PDB file of C-alpha atoms in Angstrom:
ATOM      1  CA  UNK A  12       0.000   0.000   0.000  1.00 57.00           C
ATOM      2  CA  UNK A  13       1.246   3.679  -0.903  1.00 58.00           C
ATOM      3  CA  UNK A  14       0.745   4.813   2.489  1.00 58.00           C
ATOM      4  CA  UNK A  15       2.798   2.272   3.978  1.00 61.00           C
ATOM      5  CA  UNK A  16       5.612   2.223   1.468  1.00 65.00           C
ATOM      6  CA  UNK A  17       7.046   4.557   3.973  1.00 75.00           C
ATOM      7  CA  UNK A  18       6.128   6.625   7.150  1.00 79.00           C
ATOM      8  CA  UNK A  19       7.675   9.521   5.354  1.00 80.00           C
ATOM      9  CA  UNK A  20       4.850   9.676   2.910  1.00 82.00           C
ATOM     10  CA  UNK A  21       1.274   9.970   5.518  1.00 86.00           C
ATOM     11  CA  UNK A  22       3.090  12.173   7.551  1.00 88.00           C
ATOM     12  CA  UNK A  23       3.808  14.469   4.587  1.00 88.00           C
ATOM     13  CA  UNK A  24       0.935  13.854   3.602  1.00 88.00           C
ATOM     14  CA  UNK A  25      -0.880  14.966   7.550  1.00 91.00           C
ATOM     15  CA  UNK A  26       1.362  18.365   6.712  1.00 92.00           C
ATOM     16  CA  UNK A  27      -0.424  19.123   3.343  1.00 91.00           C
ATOM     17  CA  UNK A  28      -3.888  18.917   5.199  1.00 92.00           C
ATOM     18  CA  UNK A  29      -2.987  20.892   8.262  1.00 92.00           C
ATOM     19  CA  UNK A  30      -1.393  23.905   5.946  1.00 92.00           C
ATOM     20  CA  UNK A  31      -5.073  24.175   3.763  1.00 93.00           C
ATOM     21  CA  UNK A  32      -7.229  23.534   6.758  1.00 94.00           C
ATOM     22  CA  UNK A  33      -5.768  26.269   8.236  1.00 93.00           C
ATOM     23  CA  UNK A  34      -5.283  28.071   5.235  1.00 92.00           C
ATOM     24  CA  UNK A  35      -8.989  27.608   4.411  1.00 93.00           C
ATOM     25  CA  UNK A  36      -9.974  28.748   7.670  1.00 94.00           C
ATOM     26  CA  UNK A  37      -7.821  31.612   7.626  1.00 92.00           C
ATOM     27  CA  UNK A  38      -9.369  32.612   4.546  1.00 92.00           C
ATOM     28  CA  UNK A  39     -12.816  31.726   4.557  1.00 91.00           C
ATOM     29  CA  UNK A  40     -13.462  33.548   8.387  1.00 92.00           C
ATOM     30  CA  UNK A  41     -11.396  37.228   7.173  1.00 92.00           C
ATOM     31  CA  UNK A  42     -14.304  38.879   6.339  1.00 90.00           C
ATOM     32  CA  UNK A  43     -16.291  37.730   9.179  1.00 89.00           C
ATOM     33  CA  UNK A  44     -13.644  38.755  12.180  1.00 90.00           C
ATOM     34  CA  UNK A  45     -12.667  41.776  10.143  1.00 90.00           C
ATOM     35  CA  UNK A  46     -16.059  42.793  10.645  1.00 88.00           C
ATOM     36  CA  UNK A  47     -16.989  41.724  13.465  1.00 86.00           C
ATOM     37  CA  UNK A  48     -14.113  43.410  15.386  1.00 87.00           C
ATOM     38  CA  UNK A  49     -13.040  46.176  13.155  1.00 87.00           C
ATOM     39  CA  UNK A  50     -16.175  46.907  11.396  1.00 87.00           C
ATOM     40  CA  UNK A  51     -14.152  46.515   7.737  1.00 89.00           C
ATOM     41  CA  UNK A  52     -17.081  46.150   4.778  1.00 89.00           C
ATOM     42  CA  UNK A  53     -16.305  43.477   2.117  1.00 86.00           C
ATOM     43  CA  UNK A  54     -14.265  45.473  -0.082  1.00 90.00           C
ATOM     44  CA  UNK A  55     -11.688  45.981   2.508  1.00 91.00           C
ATOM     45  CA  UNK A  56     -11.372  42.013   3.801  1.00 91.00           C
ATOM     46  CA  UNK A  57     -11.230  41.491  -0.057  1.00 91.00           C
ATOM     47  CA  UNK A  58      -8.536  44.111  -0.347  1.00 93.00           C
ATOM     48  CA  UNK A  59      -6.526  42.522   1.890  1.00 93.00           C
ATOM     49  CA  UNK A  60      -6.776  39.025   1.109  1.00 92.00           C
ATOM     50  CA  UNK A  61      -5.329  40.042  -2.339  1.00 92.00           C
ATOM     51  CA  UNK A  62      -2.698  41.096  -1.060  1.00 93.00           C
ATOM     52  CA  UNK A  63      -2.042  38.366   0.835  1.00 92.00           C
ATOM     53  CA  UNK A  64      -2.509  36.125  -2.277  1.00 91.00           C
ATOM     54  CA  UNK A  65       0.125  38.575  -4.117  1.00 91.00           C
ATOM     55  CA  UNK A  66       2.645  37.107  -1.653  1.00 89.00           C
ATOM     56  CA  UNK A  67       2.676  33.529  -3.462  1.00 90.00           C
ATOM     57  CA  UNK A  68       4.910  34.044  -6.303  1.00 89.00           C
ATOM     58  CA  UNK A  69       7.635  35.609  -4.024  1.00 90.00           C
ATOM     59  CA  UNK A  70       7.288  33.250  -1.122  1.00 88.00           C
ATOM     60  CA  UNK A  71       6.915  30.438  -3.476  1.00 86.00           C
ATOM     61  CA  UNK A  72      10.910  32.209  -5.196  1.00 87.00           C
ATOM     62  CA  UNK A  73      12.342  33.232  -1.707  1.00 86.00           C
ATOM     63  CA  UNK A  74      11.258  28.872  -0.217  1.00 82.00           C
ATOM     64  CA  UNK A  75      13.138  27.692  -3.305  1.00 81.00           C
ATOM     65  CA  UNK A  76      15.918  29.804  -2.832  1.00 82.00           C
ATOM     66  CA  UNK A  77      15.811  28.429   0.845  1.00 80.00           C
ATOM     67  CA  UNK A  78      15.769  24.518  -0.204  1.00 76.00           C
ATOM     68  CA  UNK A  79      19.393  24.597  -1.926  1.00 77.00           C
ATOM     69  CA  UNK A  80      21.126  25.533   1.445  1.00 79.00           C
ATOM     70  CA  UNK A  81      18.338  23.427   3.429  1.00 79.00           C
ATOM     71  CA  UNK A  82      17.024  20.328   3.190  1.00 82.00           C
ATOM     72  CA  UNK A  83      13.267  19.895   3.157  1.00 84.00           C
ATOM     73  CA  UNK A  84      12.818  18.943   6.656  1.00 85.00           C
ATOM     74  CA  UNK A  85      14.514  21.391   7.698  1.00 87.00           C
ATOM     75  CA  UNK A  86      12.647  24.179   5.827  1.00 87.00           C
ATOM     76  CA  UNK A  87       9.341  22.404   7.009  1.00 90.00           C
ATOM     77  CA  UNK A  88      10.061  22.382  10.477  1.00 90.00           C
ATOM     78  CA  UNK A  89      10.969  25.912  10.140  1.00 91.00           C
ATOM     79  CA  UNK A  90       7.946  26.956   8.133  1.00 92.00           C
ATOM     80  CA  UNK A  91       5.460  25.100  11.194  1.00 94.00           C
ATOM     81  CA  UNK A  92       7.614  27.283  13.705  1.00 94.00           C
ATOM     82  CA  UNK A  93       6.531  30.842  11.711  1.00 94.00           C
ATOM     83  CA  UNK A  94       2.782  29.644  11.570  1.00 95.00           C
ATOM     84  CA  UNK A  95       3.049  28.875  15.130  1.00 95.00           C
ATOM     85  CA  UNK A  96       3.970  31.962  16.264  1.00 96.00           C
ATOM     86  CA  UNK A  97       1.696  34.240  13.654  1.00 95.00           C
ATOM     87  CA  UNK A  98      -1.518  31.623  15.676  1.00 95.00           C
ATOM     88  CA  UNK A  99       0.497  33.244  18.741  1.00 94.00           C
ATOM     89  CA  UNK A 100       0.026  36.909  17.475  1.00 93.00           C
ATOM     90  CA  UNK A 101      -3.391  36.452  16.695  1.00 92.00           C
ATOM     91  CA  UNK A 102      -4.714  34.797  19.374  1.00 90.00           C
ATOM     92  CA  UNK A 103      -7.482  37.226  21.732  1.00 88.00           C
ATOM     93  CA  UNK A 104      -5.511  37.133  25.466  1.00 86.00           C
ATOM     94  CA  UNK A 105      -8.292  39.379  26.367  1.00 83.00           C
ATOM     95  CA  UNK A 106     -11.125  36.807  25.945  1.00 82.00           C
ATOM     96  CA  UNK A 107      -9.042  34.269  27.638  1.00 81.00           C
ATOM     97  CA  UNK A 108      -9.036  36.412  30.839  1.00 81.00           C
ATOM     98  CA  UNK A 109     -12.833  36.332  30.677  1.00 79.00           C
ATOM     99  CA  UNK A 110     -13.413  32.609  29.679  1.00 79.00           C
ATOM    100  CA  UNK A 111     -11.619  32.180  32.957  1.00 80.00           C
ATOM    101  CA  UNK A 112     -13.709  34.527  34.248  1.00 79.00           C
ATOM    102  CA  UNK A 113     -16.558  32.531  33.498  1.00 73.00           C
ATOM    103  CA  UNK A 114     -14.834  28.760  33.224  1.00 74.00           C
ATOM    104  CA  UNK A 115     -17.992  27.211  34.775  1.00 76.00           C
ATOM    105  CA  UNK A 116     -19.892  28.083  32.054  1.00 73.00           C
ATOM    106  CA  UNK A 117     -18.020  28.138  29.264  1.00 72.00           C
ATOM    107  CA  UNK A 118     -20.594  25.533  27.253  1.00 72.00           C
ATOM    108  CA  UNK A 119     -23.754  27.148  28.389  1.00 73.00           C
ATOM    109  CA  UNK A 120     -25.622  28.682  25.687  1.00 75.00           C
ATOM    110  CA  UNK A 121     -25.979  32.538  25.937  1.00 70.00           C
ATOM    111  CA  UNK A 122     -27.744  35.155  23.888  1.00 62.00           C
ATOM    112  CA  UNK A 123     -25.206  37.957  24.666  1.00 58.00           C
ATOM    113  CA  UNK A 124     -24.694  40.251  22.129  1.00 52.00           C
ATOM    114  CA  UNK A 125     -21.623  41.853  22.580  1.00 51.00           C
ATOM    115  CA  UNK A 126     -18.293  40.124  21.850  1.00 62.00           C
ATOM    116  CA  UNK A 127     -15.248  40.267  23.746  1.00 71.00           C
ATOM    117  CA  UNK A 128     -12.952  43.564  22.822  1.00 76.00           C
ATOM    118  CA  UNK A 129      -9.747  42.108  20.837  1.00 79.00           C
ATOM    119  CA  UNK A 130      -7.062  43.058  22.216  1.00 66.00           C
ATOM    120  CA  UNK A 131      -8.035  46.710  23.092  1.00 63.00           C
ATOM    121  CA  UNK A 132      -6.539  49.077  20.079  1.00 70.00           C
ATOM    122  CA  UNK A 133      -4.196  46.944  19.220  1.00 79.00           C
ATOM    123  CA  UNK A 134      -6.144  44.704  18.104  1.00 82.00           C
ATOM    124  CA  UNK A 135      -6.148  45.527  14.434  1.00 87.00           C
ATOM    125  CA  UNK A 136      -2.300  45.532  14.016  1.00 90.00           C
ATOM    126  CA  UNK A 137      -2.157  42.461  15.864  1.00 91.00           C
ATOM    127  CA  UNK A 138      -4.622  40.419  13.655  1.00 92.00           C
ATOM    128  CA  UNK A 139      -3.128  41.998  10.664  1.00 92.00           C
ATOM    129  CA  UNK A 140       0.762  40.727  11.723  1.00 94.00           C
ATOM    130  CA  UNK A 141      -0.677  37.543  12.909  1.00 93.00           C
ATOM    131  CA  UNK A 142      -2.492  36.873   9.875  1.00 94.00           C
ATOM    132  CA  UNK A 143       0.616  37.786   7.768  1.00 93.00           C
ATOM    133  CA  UNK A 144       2.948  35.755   9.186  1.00 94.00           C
ATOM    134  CA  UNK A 145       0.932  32.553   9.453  1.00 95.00           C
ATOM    135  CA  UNK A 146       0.341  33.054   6.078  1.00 93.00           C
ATOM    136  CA  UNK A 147       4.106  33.539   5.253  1.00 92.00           C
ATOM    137  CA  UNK A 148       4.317  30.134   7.017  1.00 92.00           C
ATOM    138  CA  UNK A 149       1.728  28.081   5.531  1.00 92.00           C
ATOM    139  CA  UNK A 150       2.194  29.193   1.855  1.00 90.00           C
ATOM    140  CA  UNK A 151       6.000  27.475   2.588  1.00 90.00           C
ATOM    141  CA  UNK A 152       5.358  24.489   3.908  1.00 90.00           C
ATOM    142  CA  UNK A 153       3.197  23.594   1.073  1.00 87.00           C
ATOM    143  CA  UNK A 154       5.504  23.234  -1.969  1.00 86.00           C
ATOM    144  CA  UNK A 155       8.190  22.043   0.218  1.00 88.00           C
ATOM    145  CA  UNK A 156       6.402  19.293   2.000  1.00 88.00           C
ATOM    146  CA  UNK A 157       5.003  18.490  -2.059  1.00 85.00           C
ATOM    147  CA  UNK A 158       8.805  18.029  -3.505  1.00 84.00           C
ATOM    148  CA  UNK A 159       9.656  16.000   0.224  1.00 84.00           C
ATOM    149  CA  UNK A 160       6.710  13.707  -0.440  1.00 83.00           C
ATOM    150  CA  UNK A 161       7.642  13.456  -4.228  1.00 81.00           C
ATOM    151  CA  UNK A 162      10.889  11.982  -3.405  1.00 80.00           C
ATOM    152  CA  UNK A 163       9.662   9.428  -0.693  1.00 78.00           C
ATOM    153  CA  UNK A 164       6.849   7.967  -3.465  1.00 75.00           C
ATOM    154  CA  UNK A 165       8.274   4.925  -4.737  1.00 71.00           C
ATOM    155  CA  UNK A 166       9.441   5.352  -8.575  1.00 65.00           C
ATOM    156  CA  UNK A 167       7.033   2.236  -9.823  1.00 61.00           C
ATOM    157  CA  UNK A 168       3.979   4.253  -8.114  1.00 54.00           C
ATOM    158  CA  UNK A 169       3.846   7.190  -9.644  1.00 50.00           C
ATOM    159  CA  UNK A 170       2.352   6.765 -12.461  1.00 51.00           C
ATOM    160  CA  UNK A 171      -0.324   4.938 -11.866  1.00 50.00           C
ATOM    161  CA  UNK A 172      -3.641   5.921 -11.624  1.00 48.00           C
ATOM    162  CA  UNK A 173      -4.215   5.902  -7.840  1.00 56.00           C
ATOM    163  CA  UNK A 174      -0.690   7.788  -6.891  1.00 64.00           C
ATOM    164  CA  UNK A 175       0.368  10.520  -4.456  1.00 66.00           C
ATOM    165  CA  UNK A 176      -0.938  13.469  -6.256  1.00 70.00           C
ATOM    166  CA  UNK A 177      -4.615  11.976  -6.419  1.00 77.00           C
ATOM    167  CA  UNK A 178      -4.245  10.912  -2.469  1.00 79.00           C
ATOM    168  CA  UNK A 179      -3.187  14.855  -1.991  1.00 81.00           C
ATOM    169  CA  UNK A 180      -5.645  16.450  -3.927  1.00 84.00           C
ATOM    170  CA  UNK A 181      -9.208  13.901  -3.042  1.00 88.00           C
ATOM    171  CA  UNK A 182      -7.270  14.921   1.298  1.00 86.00           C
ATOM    172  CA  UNK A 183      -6.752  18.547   0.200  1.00 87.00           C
ATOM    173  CA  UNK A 184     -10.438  18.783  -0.883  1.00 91.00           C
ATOM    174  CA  UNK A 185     -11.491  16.730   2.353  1.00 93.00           C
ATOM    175  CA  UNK A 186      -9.552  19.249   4.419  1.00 92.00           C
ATOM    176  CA  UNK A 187     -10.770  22.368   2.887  1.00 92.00           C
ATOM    177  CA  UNK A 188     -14.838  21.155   3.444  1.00 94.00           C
ATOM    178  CA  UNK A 189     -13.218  20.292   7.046  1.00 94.00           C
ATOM    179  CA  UNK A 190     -12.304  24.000   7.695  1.00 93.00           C
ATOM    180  CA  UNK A 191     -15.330  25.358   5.984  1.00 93.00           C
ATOM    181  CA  UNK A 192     -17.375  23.556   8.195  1.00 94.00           C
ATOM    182  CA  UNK A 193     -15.390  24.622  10.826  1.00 92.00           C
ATOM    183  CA  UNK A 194     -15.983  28.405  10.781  1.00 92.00           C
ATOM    184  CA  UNK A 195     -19.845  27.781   9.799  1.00 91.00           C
ATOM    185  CA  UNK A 196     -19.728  25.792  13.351  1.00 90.00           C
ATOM    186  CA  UNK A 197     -18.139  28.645  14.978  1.00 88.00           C
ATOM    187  CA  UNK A 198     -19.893  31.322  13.457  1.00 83.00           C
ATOM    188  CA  UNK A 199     -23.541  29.935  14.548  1.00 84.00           C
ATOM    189  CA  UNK A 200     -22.460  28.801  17.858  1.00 81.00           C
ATOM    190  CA  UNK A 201     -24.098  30.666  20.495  1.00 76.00           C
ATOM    191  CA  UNK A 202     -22.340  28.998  23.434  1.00 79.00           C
ATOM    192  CA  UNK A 203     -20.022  31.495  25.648  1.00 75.00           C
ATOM    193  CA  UNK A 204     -16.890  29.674  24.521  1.00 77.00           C
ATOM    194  CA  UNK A 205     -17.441  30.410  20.965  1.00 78.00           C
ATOM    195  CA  UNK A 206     -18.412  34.213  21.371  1.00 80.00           C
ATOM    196  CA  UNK A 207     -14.799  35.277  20.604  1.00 84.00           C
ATOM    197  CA  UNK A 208     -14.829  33.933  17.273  1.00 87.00           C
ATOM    198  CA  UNK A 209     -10.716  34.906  16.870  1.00 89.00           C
ATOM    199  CA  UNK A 210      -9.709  32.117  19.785  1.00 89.00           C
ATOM    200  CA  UNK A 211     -12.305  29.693  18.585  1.00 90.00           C
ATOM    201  CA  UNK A 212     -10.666  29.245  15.368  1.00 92.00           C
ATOM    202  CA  UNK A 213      -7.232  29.869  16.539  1.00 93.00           C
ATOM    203  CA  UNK A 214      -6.615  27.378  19.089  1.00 92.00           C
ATOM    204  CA  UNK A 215      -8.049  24.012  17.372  1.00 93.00           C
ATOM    205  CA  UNK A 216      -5.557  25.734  14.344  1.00 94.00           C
ATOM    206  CA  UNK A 217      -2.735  26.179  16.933  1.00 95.00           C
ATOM    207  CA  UNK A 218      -3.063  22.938  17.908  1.00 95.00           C
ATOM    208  CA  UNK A 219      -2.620  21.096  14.554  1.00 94.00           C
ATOM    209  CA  UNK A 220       0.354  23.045  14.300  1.00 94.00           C
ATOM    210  CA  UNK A 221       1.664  21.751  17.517  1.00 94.00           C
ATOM    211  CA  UNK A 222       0.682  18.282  16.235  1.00 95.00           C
ATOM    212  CA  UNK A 223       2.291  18.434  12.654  1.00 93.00           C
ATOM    213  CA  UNK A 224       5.265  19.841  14.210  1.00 92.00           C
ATOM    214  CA  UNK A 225       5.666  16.740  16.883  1.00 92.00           C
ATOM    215  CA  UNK A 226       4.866  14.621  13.481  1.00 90.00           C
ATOM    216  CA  UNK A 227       7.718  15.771  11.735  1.00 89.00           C
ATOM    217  CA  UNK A 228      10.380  16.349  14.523  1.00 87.00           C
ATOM    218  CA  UNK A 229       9.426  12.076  15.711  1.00 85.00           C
ATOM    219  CA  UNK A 230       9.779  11.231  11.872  1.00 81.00           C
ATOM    220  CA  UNK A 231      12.655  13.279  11.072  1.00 77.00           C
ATOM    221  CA  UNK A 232      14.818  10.833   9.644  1.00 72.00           C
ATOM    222  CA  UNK A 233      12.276   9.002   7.952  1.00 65.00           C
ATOM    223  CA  UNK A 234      12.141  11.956   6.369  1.00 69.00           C
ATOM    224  CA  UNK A 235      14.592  11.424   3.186  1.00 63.00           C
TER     225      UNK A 235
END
């Protein structure tokens, strides 16, 4: 079986989803925290996620640049470490004080209107860096983690009909209807936990970070 050719290949493969889920998620809840918190119309979340997308191309140059002093795992490790620590600047620390505040109830249903301040006024620059640099992070992982994977697919596999780029794209569809449904979950929620919409689809993001990461440091030397 493909899969378990080598442990080099679903772990790679684990990567690839994490980077679109949260890419997806990223992208598909912009407009809806932009507003929520900064009051931004649709033009201006749309403004900005262009931008964002302008970035490909020279991230894309600048990761392959990268790769000839650095060796795929390496880069990928690195990469997870930058999309950690944009999840880090974007996370709300003001609405964690108050879900302590109010840990007992946390999965009680409430029809409170107002949402938790982000961050005071620095909230805007601090989504706007955090965004950014997960971004940065996530648009890097993927090509490298695609030419690591290419390399661990046996030679007789790929090109057959069922090979690693079908796996990657049928799981890359899976993980973008995964993260979709994700920030439709959050954004109808009316429990107290999910009222700061920010940490709600942060943390779980944060957390496959953590998890990829552990992935590839355990399977490092698989890794070639």
């Amino acid at each position: 079986h493909i899969l378990s050719y080598n442990v080099g290949i679903p772990v790679t493969i684990f990567v690839i989803m994490c980077a679109r889920i949260n890419h997806e998620i990223l992208f598909s809840s912009c407009a809806l925290v932009s507003n929520r918190y900064f009051k931004w119309n649709g033009s201006q979340a749309s403004f900005l996620l262009g931008l964002l997308t302008a970035l490909v191309l020279p991230i894309n140059y600048i990761v392959e640049r990268i790769s000839r002093s650095y060796d795929e795992r390496t880069a990928i490790k690195r990469s997870i470490v930058i999309t950690g620590i944009g999840f880090l600047v974007m996370l709300n620390y003001v609405s964690f004080i108050n879900l302590i505040i109010h840990l007992r109830t946390l999965f009680n249903n409430t029809s409170e209107k107002a949402y938790y301040p982000y961050d005071w006024i620095f909230g805007t620059v601090q989504y706007l860096c955090g965004l950014s640099i997960t971004f940065v992070g996530m648009t890097s992982i993927e090509p490298t983690t695609l030419s690591l994977m290419s390399k661990l697919l046996p030679a007789k596999r790929k090109n057959i009909a069922i090979n690693g780029g079908s796996i990657v794209t049928i799981l890359s569809l899976a993980a973008r209807l995964l993260g979709d449904a994700h920030v439709l979950f959050v954004g109808l929620s009316h429990r107290l936990i999910n009222m700061d919409i920010v940490n709600s689809l942060v943390v779980p993001s944060f957390l496959l970070c953590l998890l990829a990461g552990y992935l590839i440091r355990r399977h490092f030397f698989f890794l070639i």
